[in-house]
Amino acid sequence: MTHLWVRAEQRPNEDRVGLTPEGAKALIAAGLRVTIEESSVRCIALDGYKNAGCEIAAENSWPEAPLDAIIFGLKELPEDGTPLPHKHIMFGHAFKGQHSGRALLERFKAGVGTLFDLEYLVAENGRRVAAFGYWAGFAGAAVTLKSWTAQQRGEICPTVGAFRGKEALLAELKSELDATGTPRPTAIVIGALGRVGTGASDLMTEMGMAVTKWDMAETASGGPFPEILEHDIFINCILAGPQTPVFVPLEAKTAERKLTAIGDVACDPDSDYNPVPVYNKATSWAEPALRVAEDPVLDVMAIDNLPSMLPVESSHDYAGQLLPSLLTLTDLKSGVWARAEATFNQHMKDL
């Protein structure tokens, strides 16, 4: 019997989960065994999973799970260097030249385990079967806008946290914008036709902002793109890759510009293909903005778990998208899982 083990998230400020009680009930009805760990932070209560028929395990007990269990989580594992003998479903951030990714792959090599990277679960047409993109864009635009409002107060963006829901976030943000006493800032979104860009554009439109929306056609020239510097805010929603152009070059720090706040929602600062090389490290909920220039000021927001600021909405959205693929876990030799394993094996050859 295929055994899916849903682990508790161990990263700070990570309340999301990739399986709802309703989804767990559907998996059990389809003949899968489902274990869910207790969690002190998960945004969905444990009782729902108990009522769905899940087995319950202690928080963070997944290393002792049966070797045939498939361990399912969202964000990173603790970086303790231990071998990984299980099959894991998670965002590994290890296939695009990330310098920290090699260490993770070495752990899978040592344990003879397998990584089914959630970013590389794709349909036959190459499109991802599930993504948090919309809520990443929505929350990323919100925090970038908070960075801009903080600048109007002569400050840098203070600590941010999770919100009860979308309406609470919008109300807080509108109040901060109104308090500046200035016209709404202008923004440009690159990747505006995708899920991430749609979320970012929707957030700023709700705030009454003028948004310039660019996608592949507008960036096909490869740059440079002086138009970006003519907006108050720039939101990057393009995942970095070998063909990704540079949107904001290093020299923009000292250039004449209107741009003062960047939201790098894609957030790949340690990638060789970083399209926003004015910064080189992710930001956090405690310190959401990194000031990379003073005259004129330029702040970068690059939080890499943005959807967890709206954990309930993003969990239900993502889990609903992913469930059809989870229902096919009984056959790992074809379809989405076979494609993901082939991607993993290809990168393991490069170690």
XYZ file of C-alpha atoms in Angstrom:
351
model
C 0.000 0.000 0.000
C 1.347 3.428 -0.962
C 2.079 5.383 2.222
C 2.118 9.198 2.191
C 3.657 10.770 5.307
C 2.897 14.493 5.695
C 5.623 16.009 7.849
C 5.398 19.086 10.025
C 7.164 22.118 8.590
C 10.334 22.990 10.500
C 11.156 26.317 8.931
C 10.262 29.430 10.972
C 7.150 31.320 9.803
C 5.919 28.398 7.735
C 2.309 27.533 8.555
C 1.198 26.072 5.224
C 0.426 22.481 4.326
C 0.088 20.778 0.952
C -2.778 18.449 1.875
C -6.133 19.395 3.405
C -8.338 17.015 5.449
C -10.660 16.761 2.449
C -7.723 15.766 0.264
C -6.525 13.245 2.816
C -9.982 11.669 2.887
C -9.904 11.356 -0.913
C -6.475 9.691 -0.822
C -7.572 7.190 1.826
C -10.697 6.396 -0.180
C -8.424 5.711 -3.166
C -6.478 3.133 -1.175
C -3.514 5.151 0.116
C -2.273 5.121 3.687
C -1.905 8.665 5.028
C 0.074 9.674 8.102
C 0.165 13.291 9.245
C 2.495 14.614 11.884
C 1.348 16.758 14.737
C 2.349 20.390 14.236
C 2.464 23.383 16.527
C 2.130 25.836 13.635
C 0.074 24.274 10.827
C -2.776 26.566 9.744
C -5.267 23.678 9.514
C -6.184 21.926 12.762
C -5.231 18.295 13.367
C -8.795 17.228 14.203
C -9.816 17.491 10.561
C -7.156 14.984 9.588
C -8.120 12.649 12.420
C -11.728 12.746 11.264
C -10.586 11.991 7.708
C -8.997 8.750 8.905
C -5.324 9.745 8.910
C -2.796 8.104 11.185
C -1.142 10.606 13.526
C 2.609 10.759 14.191
C 4.733 12.897 16.480
C 6.001 16.223 15.194
C 9.255 15.934 13.223
C 9.337 12.135 13.475
C 9.643 11.611 9.715
C 13.284 10.422 9.851
C 11.999 7.294 11.636
C 9.159 6.707 9.157
C 9.098 3.329 7.351
C 11.527 3.391 4.442
C 8.740 2.802 1.945
C 6.856 5.923 3.119
C 6.870 8.939 0.805
C 7.657 12.008 2.916
C 5.676 15.093 1.887
C 6.459 18.620 3.019
C 6.757 22.036 1.438
C 9.892 23.843 2.514
C 13.465 22.907 3.344
C 14.600 20.130 5.643
C 16.945 20.938 8.534
C 20.461 21.309 7.131
C 22.075 18.685 9.326
C 23.897 16.755 6.624
C 22.194 13.445 7.385
C 21.632 10.964 4.520
C 18.124 10.876 3.071
C 16.926 7.331 2.336
C 13.239 8.114 1.728
C 11.423 9.409 -1.281
C 10.655 13.090 -0.561
C 8.120 15.458 -2.102
C 9.097 19.100 -1.421
C 10.539 22.264 -2.896
C 14.215 21.320 -3.039
C 15.642 24.450 -4.733
C 18.480 22.315 -6.052
C 18.180 22.156 -9.837
C 18.896 25.701 -11.016
C 22.460 26.277 -9.934
C 21.604 27.242 -6.355
C 24.806 26.880 -4.371
C 23.006 25.348 -1.376
C 21.311 22.769 -3.591
C 24.373 20.597 -4.070
C 24.510 19.781 -0.349
C 20.901 18.571 -0.468
C 21.566 16.361 -3.480
C 24.634 14.929 -1.764
C 22.375 13.861 1.116
C 20.061 12.057 -1.294
C 23.081 10.395 -2.886
C 24.353 9.237 0.513
C 20.965 7.852 1.532
C 19.971 6.555 -1.922
C 16.724 8.501 -1.624
C 14.749 10.374 -4.266
C 13.556 13.966 -4.551
C 10.272 14.659 -6.311
C 10.714 18.421 -6.509
C 7.363 20.215 -6.385
C 8.666 22.852 -8.777
C 9.281 20.110 -11.345
C 5.989 18.249 -11.121
C 4.819 18.926 -14.648
C 2.151 17.744 -17.033
C 2.991 16.385 -20.480
C 2.959 19.938 -21.855
C 5.637 20.974 -19.364
C 3.327 23.146 -17.253
C 3.534 22.775 -13.489
C 0.610 20.859 -12.054
C 0.447 23.020 -8.924
C 1.922 26.327 -7.828
C 1.647 28.826 -4.988
C 2.344 31.545 -7.510
C -0.776 33.660 -7.192
C -0.476 34.143 -3.435
C 3.292 34.603 -3.651
C 2.714 37.475 -6.051
C -0.111 38.907 -3.966
C 1.858 38.853 -0.708
C 5.129 39.877 -2.376
C 3.566 42.968 -3.888
C 2.056 43.795 -0.495
C 5.388 43.630 1.343
C 7.122 45.598 -1.405
C 4.432 48.244 -1.089
C 4.970 48.227 2.675
C 8.651 48.871 1.963
C 7.696 51.861 -0.172
C 5.364 53.295 2.476
C 8.126 52.874 5.081
C 10.438 54.914 2.841
C 7.888 57.733 2.849
C 8.229 57.763 6.642
C 12.021 57.827 6.392
C 12.220 54.214 7.582
C 12.960 50.730 6.318
C 10.191 48.133 6.270
C 9.520 46.749 9.762
C 8.833 43.126 10.674
C 5.898 41.472 8.907
C 3.816 38.455 9.905
C 1.008 36.164 8.841
C -2.478 37.584 8.266
C -5.834 36.084 9.210
C -6.836 36.471 5.597
C -6.732 38.562 2.455
C -9.141 41.237 3.694
C -7.073 41.907 6.814
C -3.979 42.410 4.672
C -5.737 44.765 2.274
C -7.176 46.863 5.091
C -3.778 47.291 6.766
C -2.046 48.152 3.516
C -4.666 50.721 2.484
C -4.334 52.432 5.855
C -0.559 52.667 5.469
C -0.833 54.065 1.943
C -3.425 56.637 2.938
C -1.223 57.740 5.836
C 1.601 58.753 3.478
C -0.501 61.639 2.161
C 1.021 61.136 -1.290
C -0.362 59.869 -4.607
C -0.252 56.143 -5.138
C 3.130 54.933 -6.468
C 3.522 53.572 -9.979
C 4.608 49.972 -10.512
C 5.865 47.669 -13.234
C 5.384 43.905 -13.100
C 7.486 41.579 -15.256
C 5.879 38.197 -15.758
C 2.457 39.789 -15.521
C 0.653 37.086 -17.502
C 1.680 34.279 -15.155
C 0.190 33.227 -11.820
C 2.723 35.192 -9.771
C 2.372 38.315 -11.874
C -1.409 38.110 -11.796
C -1.371 37.997 -8.001
C 1.012 40.950 -7.782
C -1.001 42.981 -10.286
C -4.282 42.206 -8.531
C -2.928 43.389 -5.168
C -1.714 46.704 -6.534
C -4.848 47.265 -8.613
C -6.906 46.790 -5.431
C -4.772 49.535 -3.882
C -5.695 51.929 -6.707
C -2.256 51.911 -8.332
C -1.275 52.303 -11.974
C 0.440 49.051 -13.005
C 2.525 48.525 -16.149
C 2.300 44.866 -17.120
C 5.166 43.274 -19.041
C 5.710 39.695 -20.101
C 7.812 37.789 -22.644
C 7.057 40.079 -25.571
C 8.255 43.189 -23.765
C 11.498 41.567 -22.527
C 12.405 39.599 -25.670
C 15.051 42.174 -26.653
C 17.208 41.081 -23.722
C 17.603 44.605 -22.347
C 18.626 46.994 -21.098
C 15.263 48.125 -19.731
C 15.442 51.780 -18.628
C 11.643 51.834 -18.317
C 11.920 49.861 -15.082
C 13.846 52.700 -13.457
C 11.043 55.118 -14.368
C 8.577 53.432 -11.978
C 8.467 53.695 -8.182
C 8.163 49.936 -7.713
C 9.364 46.933 -9.715
C 8.036 43.406 -9.109
C 9.976 40.527 -10.670
C 7.820 37.457 -11.213
C 10.109 35.592 -13.633
C 11.841 32.432 -12.424
C 15.548 32.690 -13.176
C 16.979 30.607 -15.998
C 19.831 30.654 -18.537
C 17.810 32.820 -20.941
C 16.539 35.305 -18.349
C 17.836 38.836 -19.046
C 19.067 41.194 -16.358
C 16.265 43.551 -15.398
C 18.015 45.794 -12.846
C 21.827 45.829 -13.293
C 24.342 46.712 -10.604
C 24.871 50.184 -12.034
C 21.196 50.992 -11.278
C 22.215 51.570 -7.667
C 23.838 54.866 -8.578
C 21.825 55.688 -11.688
C 19.303 58.492 -11.910
C 15.993 56.746 -11.275
C 12.530 56.952 -9.798
C 12.705 53.313 -8.677
C 13.126 52.903 -4.924
C 11.548 49.505 -4.129
C 12.054 46.111 -5.778
C 10.041 43.014 -5.000
C 11.895 39.930 -6.260
C 9.081 37.429 -5.761
C 10.973 34.761 -7.746
C 13.752 35.136 -5.158
C 16.786 33.321 -6.521
C 19.607 35.517 -5.167
C 22.163 32.701 -5.111
C 21.342 31.515 -8.622
C 23.843 32.048 -11.405
C 20.954 33.555 -13.381
C 19.743 36.167 -10.868
C 18.026 38.854 -12.996
C 18.204 41.401 -10.156
C 21.911 41.349 -9.225
C 21.724 44.470 -7.081
C 21.308 42.096 -4.100
C 22.694 38.684 -3.154
C 20.732 37.314 -0.215
C 17.115 36.585 0.657
C 15.264 38.751 3.139
C 13.055 37.532 5.969
C 9.862 38.253 7.869
C 11.964 39.860 10.612
C 13.875 42.021 8.101
C 11.699 42.170 4.967
C 13.741 44.731 3.025
C 17.430 44.901 2.229
C 18.729 48.405 1.591
C 21.178 48.165 -1.297
C 21.622 51.866 -2.071
C 21.278 55.133 -0.165
C 21.463 57.931 -2.720
C 18.912 57.533 -4.072
C 17.495 54.902 -1.734
C 16.779 51.409 -3.069
C 15.256 48.565 -1.046
C 14.819 44.948 -2.155
C 12.150 42.596 -0.805
C 13.138 38.958 -1.429
C 11.267 36.718 1.010
C 11.137 33.129 -0.211
C 8.063 31.868 1.661
C 5.649 34.671 0.860
C 2.457 32.572 0.497
C 2.693 31.641 4.169
C 1.658 35.207 5.011
C -1.780 34.087 3.838
C -1.467 30.446 4.912
C -5.104 29.383 4.825
C -5.878 30.728 1.352
C -2.614 29.521 -0.130
C -2.815 26.043 1.437
C -6.326 25.363 0.182
C -5.492 26.708 -3.280
C -2.289 24.696 -3.658
C -3.628 21.498 -2.134
C -6.571 21.558 -4.508
C -4.258 21.875 -7.500
C -1.928 19.108 -6.299
C -4.498 16.520 -5.203
C -5.080 14.946 -8.666
C -1.346 14.198 -8.867
C -1.202 12.817 -5.317
C -3.984 10.436 -6.269
C -1.601 8.894 -8.833
C 1.148 8.131 -6.283
C 0.264 4.455 -6.589
C 2.100 4.518 -9.936
C 5.490 6.217 -9.732
C 6.692 4.772 -13.033
C 4.592 6.951 -15.287
C 3.130 10.420 -15.557
C 4.089 13.334 -13.369
C 6.123 11.304 -10.858
C 8.195 9.559 -13.503
C 8.992 12.914 -15.108
C 10.014 14.366 -11.733
C 12.262 11.391 -10.960
C 13.898 11.653 -14.380
C 14.711 15.307 -13.663
C 16.189 14.333 -10.297
C 18.282 11.544 -11.810
C 19.631 13.842 -14.487
C 20.880 16.323 -11.888
C 22.328 13.546 -9.744
C 24.556 12.593 -12.669
C 26.136 16.039 -12.477
C 27.335 15.621 -8.880
